[in-house]
Coordinates of C-alpha atoms and ligand atoms in Angstrom, one line a residue:
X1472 CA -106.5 31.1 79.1
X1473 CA -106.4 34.8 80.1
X1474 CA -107.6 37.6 77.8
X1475 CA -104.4 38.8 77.8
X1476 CA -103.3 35.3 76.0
X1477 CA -106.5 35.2 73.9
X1478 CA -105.8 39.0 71.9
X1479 CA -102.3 37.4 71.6
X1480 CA -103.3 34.1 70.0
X1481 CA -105.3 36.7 67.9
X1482 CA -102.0 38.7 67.2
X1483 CA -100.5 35.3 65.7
X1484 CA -103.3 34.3 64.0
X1485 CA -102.7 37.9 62.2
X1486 CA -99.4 37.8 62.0
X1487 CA -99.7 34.0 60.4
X1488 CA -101.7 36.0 56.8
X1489 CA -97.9 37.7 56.3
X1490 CA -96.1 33.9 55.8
X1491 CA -94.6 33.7 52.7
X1492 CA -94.1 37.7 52.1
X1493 CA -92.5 39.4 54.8
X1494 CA -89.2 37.3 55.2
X1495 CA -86.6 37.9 56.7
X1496 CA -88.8 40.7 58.3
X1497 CA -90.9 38.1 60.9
X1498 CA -94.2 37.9 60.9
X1499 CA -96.5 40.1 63.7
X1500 CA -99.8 40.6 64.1
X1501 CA -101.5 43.5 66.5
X1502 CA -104.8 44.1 67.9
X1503 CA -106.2 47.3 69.4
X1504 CA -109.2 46.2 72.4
X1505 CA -110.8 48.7 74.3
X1506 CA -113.2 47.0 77.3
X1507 CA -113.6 44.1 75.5
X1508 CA -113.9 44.9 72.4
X1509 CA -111.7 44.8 69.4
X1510 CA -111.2 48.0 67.6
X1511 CA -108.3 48.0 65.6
X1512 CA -106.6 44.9 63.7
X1513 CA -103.9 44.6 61.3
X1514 CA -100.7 42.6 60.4
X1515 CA -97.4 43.3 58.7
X1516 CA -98.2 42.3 54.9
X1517 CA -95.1 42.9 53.3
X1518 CA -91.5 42.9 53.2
X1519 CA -90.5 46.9 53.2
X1520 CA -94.7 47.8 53.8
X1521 CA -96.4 49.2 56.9
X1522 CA -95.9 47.3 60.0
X1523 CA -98.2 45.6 62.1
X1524 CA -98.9 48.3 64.6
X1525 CA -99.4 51.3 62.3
X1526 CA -101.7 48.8 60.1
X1527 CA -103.6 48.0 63.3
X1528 CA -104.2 51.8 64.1
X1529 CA -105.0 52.8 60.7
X1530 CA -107.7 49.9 60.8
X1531 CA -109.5 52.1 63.5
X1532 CA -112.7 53.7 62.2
X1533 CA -113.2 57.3 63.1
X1534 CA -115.8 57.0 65.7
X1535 CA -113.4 54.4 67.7
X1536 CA -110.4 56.8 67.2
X1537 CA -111.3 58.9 70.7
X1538 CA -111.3 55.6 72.5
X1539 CA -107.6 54.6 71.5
X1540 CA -106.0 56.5 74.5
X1541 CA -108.3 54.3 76.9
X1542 CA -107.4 50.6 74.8
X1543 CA -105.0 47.9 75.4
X1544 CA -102.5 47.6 72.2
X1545 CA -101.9 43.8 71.7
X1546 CA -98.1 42.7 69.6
X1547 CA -97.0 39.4 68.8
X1548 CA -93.4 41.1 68.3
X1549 CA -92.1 43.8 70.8
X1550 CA -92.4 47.1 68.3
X1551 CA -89.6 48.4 66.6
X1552 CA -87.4 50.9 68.0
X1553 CA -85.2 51.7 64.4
X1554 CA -86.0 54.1 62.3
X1555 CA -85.8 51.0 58.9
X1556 CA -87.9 51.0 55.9
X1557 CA -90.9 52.6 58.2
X1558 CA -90.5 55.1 61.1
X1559 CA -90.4 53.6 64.7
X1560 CA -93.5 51.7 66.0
X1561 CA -92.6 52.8 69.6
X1562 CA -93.2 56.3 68.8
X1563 CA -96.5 55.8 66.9
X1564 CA -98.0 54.0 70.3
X1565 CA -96.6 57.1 72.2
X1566 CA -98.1 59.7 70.0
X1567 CA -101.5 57.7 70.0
X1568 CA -100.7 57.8 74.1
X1569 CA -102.3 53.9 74.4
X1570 CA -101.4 53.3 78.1
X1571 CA -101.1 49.6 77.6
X1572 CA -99.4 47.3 75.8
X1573 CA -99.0 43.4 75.9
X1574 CA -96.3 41.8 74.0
X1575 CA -95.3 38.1 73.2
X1576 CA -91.8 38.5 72.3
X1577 CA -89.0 41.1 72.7
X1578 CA -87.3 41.5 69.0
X1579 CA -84.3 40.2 69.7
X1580 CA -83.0 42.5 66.2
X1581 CA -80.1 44.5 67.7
X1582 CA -81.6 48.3 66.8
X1583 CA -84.9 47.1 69.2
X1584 CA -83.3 44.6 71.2
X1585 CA -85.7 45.6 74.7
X1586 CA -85.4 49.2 74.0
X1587 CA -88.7 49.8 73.4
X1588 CA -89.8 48.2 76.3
X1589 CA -87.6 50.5 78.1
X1590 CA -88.9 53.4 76.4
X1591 CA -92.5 52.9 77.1
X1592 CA -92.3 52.2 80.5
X1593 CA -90.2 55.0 81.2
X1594 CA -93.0 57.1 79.1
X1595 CA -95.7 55.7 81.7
X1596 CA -97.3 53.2 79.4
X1597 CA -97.8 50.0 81.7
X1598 CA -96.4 47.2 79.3
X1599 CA -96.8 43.0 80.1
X1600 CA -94.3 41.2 78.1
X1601 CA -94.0 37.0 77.3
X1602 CA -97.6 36.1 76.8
X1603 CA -97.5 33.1 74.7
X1604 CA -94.0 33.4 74.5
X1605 CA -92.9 30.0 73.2
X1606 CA -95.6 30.1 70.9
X1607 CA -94.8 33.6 69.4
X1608 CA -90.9 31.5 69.6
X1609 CA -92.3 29.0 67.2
X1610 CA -94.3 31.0 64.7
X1611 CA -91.0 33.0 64.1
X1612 CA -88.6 30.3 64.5
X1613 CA -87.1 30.9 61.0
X1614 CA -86.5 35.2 62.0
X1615 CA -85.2 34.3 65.1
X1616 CA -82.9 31.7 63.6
X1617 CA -81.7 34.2 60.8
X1618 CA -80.9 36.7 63.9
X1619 CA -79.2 34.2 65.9
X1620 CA -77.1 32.1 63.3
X1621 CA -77.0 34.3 60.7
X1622 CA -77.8 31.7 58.1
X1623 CA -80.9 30.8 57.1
X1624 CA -83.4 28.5 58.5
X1625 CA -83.1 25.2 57.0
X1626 CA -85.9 22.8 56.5
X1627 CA -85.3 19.6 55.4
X1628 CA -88.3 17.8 53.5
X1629 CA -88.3 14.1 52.1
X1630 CA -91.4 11.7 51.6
X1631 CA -90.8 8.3 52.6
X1632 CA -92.6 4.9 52.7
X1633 CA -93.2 3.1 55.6
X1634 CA -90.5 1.0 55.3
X1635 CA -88.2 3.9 54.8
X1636 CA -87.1 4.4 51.0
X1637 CA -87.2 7.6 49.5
X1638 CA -87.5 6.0 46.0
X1639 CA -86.1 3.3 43.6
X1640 CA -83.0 4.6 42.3
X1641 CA -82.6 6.3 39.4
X1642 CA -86.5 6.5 38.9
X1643 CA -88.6 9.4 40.0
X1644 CA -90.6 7.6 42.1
X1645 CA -94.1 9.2 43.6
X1646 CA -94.7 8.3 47.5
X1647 CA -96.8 11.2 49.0
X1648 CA -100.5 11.8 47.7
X1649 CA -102.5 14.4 45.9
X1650 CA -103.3 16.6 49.5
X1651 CA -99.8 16.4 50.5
X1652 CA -98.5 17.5 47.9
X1653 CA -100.7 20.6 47.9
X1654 CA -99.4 20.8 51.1
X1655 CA -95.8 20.5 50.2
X1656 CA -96.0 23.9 47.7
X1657 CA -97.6 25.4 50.1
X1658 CA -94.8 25.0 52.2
X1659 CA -92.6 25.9 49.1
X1660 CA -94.4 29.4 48.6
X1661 CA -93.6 29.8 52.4
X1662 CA -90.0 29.6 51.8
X1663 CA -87.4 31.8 50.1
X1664 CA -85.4 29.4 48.7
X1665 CA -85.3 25.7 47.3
X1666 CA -83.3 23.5 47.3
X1667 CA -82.3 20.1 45.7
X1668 CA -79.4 18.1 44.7
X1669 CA -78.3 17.1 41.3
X1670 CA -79.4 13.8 41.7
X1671 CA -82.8 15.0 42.0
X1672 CA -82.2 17.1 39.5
X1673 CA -81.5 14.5 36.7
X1674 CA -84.0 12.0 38.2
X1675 CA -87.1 14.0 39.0
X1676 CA -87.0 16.8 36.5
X1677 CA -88.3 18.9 38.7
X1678 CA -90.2 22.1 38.4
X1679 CA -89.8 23.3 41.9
X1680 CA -92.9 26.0 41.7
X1681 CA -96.2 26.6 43.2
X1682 CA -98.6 25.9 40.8
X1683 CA -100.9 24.2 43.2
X1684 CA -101.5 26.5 45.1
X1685 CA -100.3 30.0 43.3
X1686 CA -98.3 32.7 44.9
X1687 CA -95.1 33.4 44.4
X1688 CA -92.2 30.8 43.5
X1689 CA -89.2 30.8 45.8
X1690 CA -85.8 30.5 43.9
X1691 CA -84.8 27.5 42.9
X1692 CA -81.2 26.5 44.1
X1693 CA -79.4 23.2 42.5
X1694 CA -75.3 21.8 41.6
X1695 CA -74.5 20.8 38.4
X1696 CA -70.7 20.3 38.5
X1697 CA -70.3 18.4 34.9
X1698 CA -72.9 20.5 33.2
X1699 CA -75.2 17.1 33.6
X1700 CA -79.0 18.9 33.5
X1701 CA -80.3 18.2 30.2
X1702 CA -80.9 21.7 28.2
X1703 CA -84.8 20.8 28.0
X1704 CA -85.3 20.3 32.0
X1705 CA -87.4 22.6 34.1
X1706 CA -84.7 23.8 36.0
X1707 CA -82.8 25.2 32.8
X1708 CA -86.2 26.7 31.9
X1709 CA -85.7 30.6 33.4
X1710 CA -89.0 30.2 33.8
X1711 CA -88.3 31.1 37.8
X1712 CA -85.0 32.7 39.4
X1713 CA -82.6 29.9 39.9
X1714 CA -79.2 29.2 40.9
X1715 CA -77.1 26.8 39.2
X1716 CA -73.7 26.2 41.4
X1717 CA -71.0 24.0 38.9
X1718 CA -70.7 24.4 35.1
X1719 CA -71.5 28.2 33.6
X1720 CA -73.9 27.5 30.5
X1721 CA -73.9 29.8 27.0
X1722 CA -77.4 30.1 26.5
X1723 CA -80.0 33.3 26.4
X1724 CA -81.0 33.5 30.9
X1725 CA -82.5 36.1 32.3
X1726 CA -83.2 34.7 35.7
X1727 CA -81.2 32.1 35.9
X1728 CA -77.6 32.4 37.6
X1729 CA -74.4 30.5 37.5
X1730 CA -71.7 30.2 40.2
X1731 CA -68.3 28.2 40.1
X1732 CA -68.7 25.3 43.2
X1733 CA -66.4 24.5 46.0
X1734 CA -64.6 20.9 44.9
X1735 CA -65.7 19.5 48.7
X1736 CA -69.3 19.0 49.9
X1737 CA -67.8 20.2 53.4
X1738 CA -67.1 23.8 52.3
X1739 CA -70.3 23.8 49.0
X1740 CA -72.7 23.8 51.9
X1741 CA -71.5 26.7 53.8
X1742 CA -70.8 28.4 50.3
X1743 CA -74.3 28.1 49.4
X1744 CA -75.9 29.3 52.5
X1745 CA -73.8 32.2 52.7
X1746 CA -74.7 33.2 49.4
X1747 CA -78.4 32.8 50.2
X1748 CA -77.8 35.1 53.3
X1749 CA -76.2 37.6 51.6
X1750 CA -78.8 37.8 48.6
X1751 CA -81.3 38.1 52.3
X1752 CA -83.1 34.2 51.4
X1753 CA -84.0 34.0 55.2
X1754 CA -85.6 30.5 55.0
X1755 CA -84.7 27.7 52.6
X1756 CA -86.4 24.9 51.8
X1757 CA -84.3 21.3 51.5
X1758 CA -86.3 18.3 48.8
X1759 CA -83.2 16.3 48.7
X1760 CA -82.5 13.9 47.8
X1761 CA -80.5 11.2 50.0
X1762 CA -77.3 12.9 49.6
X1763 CA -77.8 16.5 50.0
X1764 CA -80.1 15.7 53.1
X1765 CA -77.1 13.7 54.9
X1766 CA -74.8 15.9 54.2
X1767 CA -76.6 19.5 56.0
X1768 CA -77.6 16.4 58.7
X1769 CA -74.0 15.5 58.7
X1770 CA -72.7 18.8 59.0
X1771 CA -75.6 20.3 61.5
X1772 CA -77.2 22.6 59.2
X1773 CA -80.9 21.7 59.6
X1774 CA -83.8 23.8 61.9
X1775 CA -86.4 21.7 61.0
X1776 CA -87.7 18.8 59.2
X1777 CA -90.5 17.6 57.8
X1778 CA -91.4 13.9 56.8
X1779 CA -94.3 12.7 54.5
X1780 CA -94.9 9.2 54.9
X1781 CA -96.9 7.1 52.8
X1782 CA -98.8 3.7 53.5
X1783 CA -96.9 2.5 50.5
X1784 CA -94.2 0.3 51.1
X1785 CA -91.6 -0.6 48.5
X1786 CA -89.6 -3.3 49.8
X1787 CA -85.9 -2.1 48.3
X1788 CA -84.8 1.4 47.5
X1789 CA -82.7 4.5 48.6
X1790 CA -82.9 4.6 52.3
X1791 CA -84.2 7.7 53.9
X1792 CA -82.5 9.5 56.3
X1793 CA -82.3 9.2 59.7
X1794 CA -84.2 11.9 61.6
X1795 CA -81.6 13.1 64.6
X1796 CA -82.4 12.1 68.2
X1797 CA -82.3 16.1 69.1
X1798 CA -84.8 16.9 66.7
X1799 CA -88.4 17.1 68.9
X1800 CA -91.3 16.1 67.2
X1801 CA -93.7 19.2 66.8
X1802 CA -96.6 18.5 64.9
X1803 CA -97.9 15.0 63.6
X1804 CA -100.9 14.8 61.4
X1805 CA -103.0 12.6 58.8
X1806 CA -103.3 13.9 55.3
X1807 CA -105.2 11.8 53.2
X1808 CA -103.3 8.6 52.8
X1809 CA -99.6 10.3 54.6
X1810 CA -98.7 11.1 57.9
X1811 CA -97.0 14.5 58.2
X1812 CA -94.4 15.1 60.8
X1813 CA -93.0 18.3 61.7
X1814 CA -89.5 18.2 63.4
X1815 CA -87.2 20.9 65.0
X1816 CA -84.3 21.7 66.9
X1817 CA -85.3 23.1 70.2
X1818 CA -84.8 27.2 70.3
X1819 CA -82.7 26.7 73.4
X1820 CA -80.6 24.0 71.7
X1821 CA -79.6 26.7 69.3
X1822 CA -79.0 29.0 71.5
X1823 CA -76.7 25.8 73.1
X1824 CA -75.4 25.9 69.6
X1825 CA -74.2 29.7 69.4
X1826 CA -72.7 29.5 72.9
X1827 CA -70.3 26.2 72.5
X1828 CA -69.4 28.1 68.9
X1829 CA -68.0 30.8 71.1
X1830 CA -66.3 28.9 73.4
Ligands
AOF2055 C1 -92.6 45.9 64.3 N1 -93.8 45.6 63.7 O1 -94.8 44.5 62.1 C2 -92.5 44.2 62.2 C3 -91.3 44.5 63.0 O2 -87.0 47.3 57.6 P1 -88.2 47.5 58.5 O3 -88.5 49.0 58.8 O4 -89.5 46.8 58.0 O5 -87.9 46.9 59.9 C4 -87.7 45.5 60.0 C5 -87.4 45.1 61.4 O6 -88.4 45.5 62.2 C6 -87.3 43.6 61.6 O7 -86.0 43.1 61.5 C7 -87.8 43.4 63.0 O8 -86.8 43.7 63.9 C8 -88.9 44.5 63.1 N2 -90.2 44.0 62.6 N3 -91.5 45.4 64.0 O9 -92.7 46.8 65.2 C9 -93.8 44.7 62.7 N4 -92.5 43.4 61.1
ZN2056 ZN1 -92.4 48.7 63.6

């Protein structure tokens, strides 16, 4: 691997401390290096805080400061252009004068878009672009999505056995173990929103939080057409922000929201997602069950998906989805008694997407 590569693996492994609080911002990381040695760090932290850059230069300690006009500035993201929440990056690296900078990805965000690249070069800084680039790609998969699609990122999550039930029906059932399920609301705090059907809903009970691993809780998003969630279930708790879509309930919520539903599954999906977008829930999180997982399959609207599958078998049950043949396997690994396995939609098969949409 070259150097260059190395301060960008750096950048992401920054840039990787801001999942779970930045979205939809994505997630960078920078690194300041001057002959070999690292001088400045720092990472976007928050959504609406300091970004990654100005972090990174601020991390500098005085007697380094003098030594900035001879470093290398390392970005996972190409720096912003846009005068946002925070003034532009682009103009902090010229006023610092660093005469090099080495970038993974260009933001494809309209206000940047390449235009700082432009600007810096023009300006006499020499800049490298697409060091890692499918890897920076894949650690922001869910910003460049939202930019692209304009929805959010969709992950679908089920636990399976190894013959392929998601559960005896009309019991909760538990498949994965004690480490994946750590896992799981890890993955949860990671997310903006979640998601399950009504189904789930009555069956499981479910809390839908964190408490495993702490952080924050996502909002919790369910359907409840006949008003079916018993009064005493987690989900009618307000205990977390949560959306109910079906029957509006009298009752004392402060957190917890209620919106008529399409009739149709076919336009409820859509409905939902463009609600999430709007309220800016960049990546949501899908736990099922059976039917609510076919039909975003059904319909297309999945990124990703990830299947825990136990040792257990149960003989009989609700089948588990299929996962689709376009959906690339991207990670596979052993957690205590369950395999994990990570599947996505290529980048470029969005893209392939977007481009037959327009057609
Ligand atoms: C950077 N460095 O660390 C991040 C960038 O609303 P704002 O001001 O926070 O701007 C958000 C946009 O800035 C976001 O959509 C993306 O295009 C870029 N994010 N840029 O130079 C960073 N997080
Ligand atoms: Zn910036």
């Amino acid at each position: 691997m070259t150097t260059d590569a190395q301060y960008i693996r750096r950048c992401f492994d920054l840039a990787l401390l801001g999942a779970g609080h930045v979205s939809p911002n994505p997630m960078v990381g920078a690194v300041l290096v001057h002959k070999g040695r690292i001088i400045g760090e720092g990472w976007h932290q928050r959504y609406g805080a300091a970004h990654a850059e100005v972090n990174c230069v601020r991390s500098v300690v005085p007697d380094d400061r003098p030594l900035i006009p001879y470093s290398t500035l390392y970005c996972s993201l190409e720096p912003c252009f846009h005068f946002g929440k925070t003034p532009p990056c682009v103009d902090l690296i010229l006023e610092q004068k660093i005469p090099r900078v080495v970038v993974a990805n260009e933001d494809p965000n309209p206000q940047v878009a390449g235009q700082s690249i432009v600007k810096m070069r023009t300006a006499g800084v020499e800049v490298v672009t697409g060091v890692l680039a499918n890897e920076g790609q894949w650690l922001n998969r869910a910003f460049f999505t939202w930019l692209e699609l304009q929805r959010p990122y969709i992950i679908l999550k089920w636990a399976q056995t190894r013959d392929g039930f998601l559960g005896r029906r009309g019991e909760r059932t538990p498949i994965s173990g004690p480490a994946a399920q750590r896992l799981l609301h890890r993955w949860r705090s990671e997310a903006d929103a979640i998601w399950v059907g009504t189904t789930t809903a009555l069956t499981d009970n479910p809390r839908l939080d964190t408490r495993l691993v702490g952080g924050k809780n996502p909002l919790r998003v369910t359907f409840d057409r006949a008003g079916k969630i018993p009064a005493g279930f987690h989900l009618l708790d307000d205990s977390i922000a949560t959306w109910i879509f079906g029957k509006y309930r009298e009752g004392h919520f402060s957190k917890t929201s209620f919106f008529p539903a399409e009739d149709d599954a076919a336009t409820l999906v859509p409905q939902v997602l463009e609600k999430l977008r709007a309220a800016n829930h960049a990546i949501v999180l899908v736990e099922g069950g059976a039917q609510v997982l076919s039909q975003l399959l059904e319909q297309g609207y999945w990124d990703e998906i990830r299947v825990i599958e136990s040792e257990r078998a149960l003989g009989d049950g609700i089948a588990a989805p299929k996962v689709p043949e376009v959906a690339q396997l991207r990670e596979q690994f052993a957690l205590g008694s369950d395999m994990i396995r990570v599947y996505a939609r290529s980048y470029t098969l969005i893209r392939k997407d977007l481009s037959d949409d327009h057609d």
